[in-house]
mmCIF file of N, CA and C in Angstrom:
data_model
loop_
_atom_site.group_PDB
_atom_site.id
_atom_site.type_symbol
_atom_site.label_atom_id
_atom_site.label_comp_id
_atom_site.label_asym_id
_atom_site.label_seq_id
_atom_site.Cartn_x
_atom_site.Cartn_y
_atom_site.Cartn_z
ATOM 1 N N MET A 1 -5.869 -9.308 -10.596
ATOM 2 C CA MET A 1 -5.864 -8.027 -11.349
ATOM 3 C C MET A 1 -7.175 -7.225 -11.388
ATOM 4 N N GLU A 2 -8.236 -8.068 -11.266
ATOM 5 C CA GLU A 2 -9.535 -7.381 -11.404
ATOM 6 C C GLU A 2 -9.845 -6.581 -10.155
ATOM 7 N N PHE A 3 -9.283 -6.891 -8.998
ATOM 8 C CA PHE A 3 -9.464 -6.066 -7.923
ATOM 9 C C PHE A 3 -8.761 -4.721 -7.992
ATOM 10 N N LEU A 4 -7.616 -4.716 -8.680
ATOM 11 C CA LEU A 4 -6.886 -3.435 -8.872
ATOM 12 C C LEU A 4 -7.658 -2.621 -9.923
ATOM 13 N N GLN A 5 -8.244 -3.291 -10.978
ATOM 14 C CA GLN A 5 -8.944 -2.464 -12.000
ATOM 15 C C GLN A 5 -10.141 -1.831 -11.283
ATOM 16 N N GLU A 6 -10.905 -2.598 -10.434
ATOM 17 C CA GLU A 6 -12.184 -2.105 -9.751
ATOM 18 C C GLU A 6 -11.705 -0.915 -8.814
ATOM 19 N N LEU A 7 -10.689 -1.122 -8.168
ATOM 20 C CA LEU A 7 -10.143 -0.144 -7.217
ATOM 21 C C LEU A 7 -9.864 1.139 -7.863
ATOM 22 N N TRP A 8 -9.205 0.998 -9.074
ATOM 23 C CA TRP A 8 -8.835 2.239 -9.803
ATOM 24 C C TRP A 8 -10.156 2.897 -10.490
ATOM 25 N N MET A 9 -11.029 2.144 -10.724
ATOM 26 C CA MET A 9 -12.370 2.700 -11.506
ATOM 27 C C MET A 9 -13.105 3.410 -10.228
ATOM 28 N N PHE A 10 -13.085 2.763 -9.127
ATOM 29 C CA PHE A 10 -13.654 3.483 -7.863
ATOM 30 C C PHE A 10 -13.103 4.793 -7.737
ATOM 31 N N MET A 11 -11.733 4.779 -7.528
ATOM 32 C CA MET A 11 -10.903 6.026 -7.215
ATOM 33 C C MET A 11 -11.270 7.049 -8.399
ATOM 34 N N LYS A 12 -11.428 6.583 -9.571
ATOM 35 C CA LYS A 12 -11.543 7.524 -10.707
ATOM 36 C C LYS A 12 -12.959 8.066 -10.767
ATOM 37 N N VAL A 13 -13.996 7.371 -10.529
ATOM 38 C CA VAL A 13 -15.379 7.790 -10.620
ATOM 39 C C VAL A 13 -15.688 8.732 -9.408
ATOM 40 N N ARG A 14 -15.237 8.277 -8.163
ATOM 41 C CA ARG A 14 -15.644 8.935 -7.042
ATOM 42 C C ARG A 14 -14.704 9.973 -6.669
ATOM 43 N N LYS A 15 -13.583 10.193 -7.414
ATOM 44 C CA LYS A 15 -12.644 11.377 -7.242
ATOM 45 C C LYS A 15 -11.886 11.109 -5.764
ATOM 46 N N LYS A 16 -11.424 9.823 -5.628
ATOM 47 C CA LYS A 16 -10.851 9.469 -4.347
ATOM 48 C C LYS A 16 -9.313 9.275 -4.602
ATOM 49 N N PHE A 17 -8.690 10.115 -5.175
ATOM 50 C CA PHE A 17 -7.276 9.939 -5.643
ATOM 51 C C PHE A 17 -6.371 10.061 -4.437
ATOM 52 N N TRP A 18 -6.837 10.587 -3.257
ATOM 53 C CA TRP A 18 -6.016 10.696 -2.062
ATOM 54 C C TRP A 18 -5.864 9.325 -1.433
ATOM 55 N N LEU A 19 -6.605 8.252 -1.972
ATOM 56 C CA LEU A 19 -6.387 6.876 -1.308
ATOM 57 C C LEU A 19 -5.121 6.122 -1.935
ATOM 58 N N LEU A 20 -4.700 6.675 -2.984
ATOM 59 C CA LEU A 20 -3.585 5.968 -3.697
ATOM 60 C C LEU A 20 -2.279 6.083 -2.961
ATOM 61 N N PRO A 21 -1.863 7.198 -2.496
ATOM 62 C CA PRO A 21 -0.716 7.385 -1.522
ATOM 63 C C PRO A 21 -0.815 6.489 -0.273
ATOM 64 N N LEU A 22 -1.946 6.470 0.296
ATOM 65 C CA LEU A 22 -2.185 5.624 1.429
ATOM 66 C C LEU A 22 -2.115 4.141 1.114
ATOM 67 N N LEU A 23 -2.560 3.666 -0.035
ATOM 68 C CA LEU A 23 -2.480 2.333 -0.419
ATOM 69 C C LEU A 23 -1.016 2.067 -0.717
ATOM 70 N N LEU A 24 -0.298 2.882 -1.294
ATOM 71 C CA LEU A 24 1.110 2.654 -1.664
ATOM 72 C C LEU A 24 2.074 2.449 -0.334
ATOM 73 N N VAL A 25 1.742 3.392 0.523
ATOM 74 C CA VAL A 25 2.517 3.276 1.803
ATOM 75 C C VAL A 25 2.246 2.030 2.497
ATOM 76 N N LEU A 26 1.102 1.585 2.518
ATOM 77 C CA LEU A 26 0.620 0.361 3.260
ATOM 78 C C LEU A 26 1.306 -0.916 2.523
ATOM 79 N N LEU A 27 1.360 -0.776 1.194
ATOM 80 C CA LEU A 27 1.933 -1.878 0.448
ATOM 81 C C LEU A 27 3.633 -1.874 0.569
ATOM 82 N N VAL A 28 4.062 -0.673 0.776
ATOM 83 C CA VAL A 28 5.467 -0.744 0.927
ATOM 84 C C VAL A 28 5.836 -1.322 2.444
ATOM 85 N N PHE A 29 5.070 -0.847 3.407
ATOM 86 C CA PHE A 29 5.325 -1.425 4.670
ATOM 87 C C PHE A 29 5.225 -2.849 4.833
ATOM 88 N N GLY A 30 4.122 -3.356 4.173
ATOM 89 C CA GLY A 30 3.906 -4.695 4.178
ATOM 90 C C GLY A 30 4.957 -5.655 3.484
ATOM 91 N N ALA A 31 5.394 -5.117 2.318
ATOM 92 C CA ALA A 31 6.613 -5.738 1.570
ATOM 93 C C ALA A 31 7.730 -5.644 2.410
ATOM 94 N N LEU A 32 8.056 -4.459 3.231
ATOM 95 C CA LEU A 32 9.206 -4.331 3.971
ATOM 96 C C LEU A 32 9.247 -5.398 5.077
ATOM 97 N N ILE A 33 8.085 -5.595 5.807
ATOM 98 C CA ILE A 33 8.003 -6.520 6.814
ATOM 99 C C ILE A 33 8.161 -8.036 6.317
ATOM 100 N N VAL A 34 7.598 -8.305 5.242
ATOM 101 C CA VAL A 34 7.637 -9.623 4.820
ATOM 102 C C VAL A 34 9.081 -10.059 4.241
ATOM 103 N N LEU A 35 9.664 -9.060 3.640
ATOM 104 C CA LEU A 35 10.977 -9.327 2.942
ATOM 105 C C LEU A 35 12.103 -9.289 4.178
ATOM 106 N N THR A 36 11.993 -8.614 5.224
ATOM 107 C CA THR A 36 12.984 -8.592 6.177
ATOM 108 C C THR A 36 12.740 -9.617 7.417
ATOM 109 N N GLN A 37 11.768 -10.126 7.354
ATOM 110 C CA GLN A 37 11.442 -11.162 8.322
ATOM 111 C C GLN A 37 12.533 -12.247 8.372
ATOM 112 N N GLY A 38 13.167 -12.417 9.394
ATOM 113 C CA GLY A 38 14.272 -13.404 9.652
ATOM 114 C C GLY A 38 15.559 -13.075 9.030
ATOM 115 N N SER A 39 15.699 -11.883 8.715
ATOM 116 C CA SER A 39 17.051 -11.362 8.152
ATOM 117 C C SER A 39 17.853 -10.597 9.155
ATOM 118 N N ALA A 40 19.085 -10.319 8.770
ATOM 119 C CA ALA A 40 19.886 -9.543 9.767
ATOM 120 C C ALA A 40 19.550 -8.098 9.776
ATOM 121 N N VAL A 41 18.680 -7.610 8.857
ATOM 122 C CA VAL A 41 18.255 -6.300 8.855
ATOM 123 C C VAL A 41 17.045 -5.983 9.841
ATOM 124 N N ALA A 42 16.382 -7.039 10.248
ATOM 125 C CA ALA A 42 15.135 -6.995 11.058
ATOM 126 C C ALA A 42 15.302 -6.013 12.263
ATOM 127 N N PRO A 43 16.359 -6.204 13.023
ATOM 128 C CA PRO A 43 16.441 -5.327 14.129
ATOM 129 C C PRO A 43 16.447 -3.793 13.859
ATOM 130 N N PHE A 44 16.951 -3.439 12.665
ATOM 131 C CA PHE A 44 17.103 -2.037 12.198
ATOM 132 C C PHE A 44 15.626 -1.592 11.852
ATOM 133 N N ILE A 45 14.905 -2.494 11.085
ATOM 134 C CA ILE A 45 13.601 -2.122 10.805
ATOM 135 C C ILE A 45 12.698 -1.831 11.864
ATOM 136 N N TYR A 46 12.746 -2.743 12.918
ATOM 137 C CA TYR A 46 11.966 -2.421 14.111
ATOM 138 C C TYR A 46 12.139 -1.120 14.823
ATOM 139 N N THR A 47 13.459 -0.484 14.529
ATOM 140 C CA THR A 47 13.503 0.856 15.146
ATOM 141 C C THR A 47 12.732 1.940 14.474
ATOM 142 N N LEU A 48 12.333 1.499 13.241
ATOM 143 C CA LEU A 48 11.523 2.687 12.584
ATOM 144 C C LEU A 48 10.112 2.754 13.173
ATOM 145 N N PHE A 49 9.699 1.670 13.692
ATOM 146 C CA PHE A 49 8.284 1.606 14.314
ATOM 147 C C PHE A 49 8.340 1.879 15.845
#
């Protein structure tokens, strides 16, 4: 959790709020890949990329 706090403070102090949507998209894609690995949905996910 300390990493997230430091990241938030960095974005707040340096006015880098445009990083937040990028990080959220990367997090969603990462979770999508991990959760669909080995499932029946995996072939459909690969068509997105």
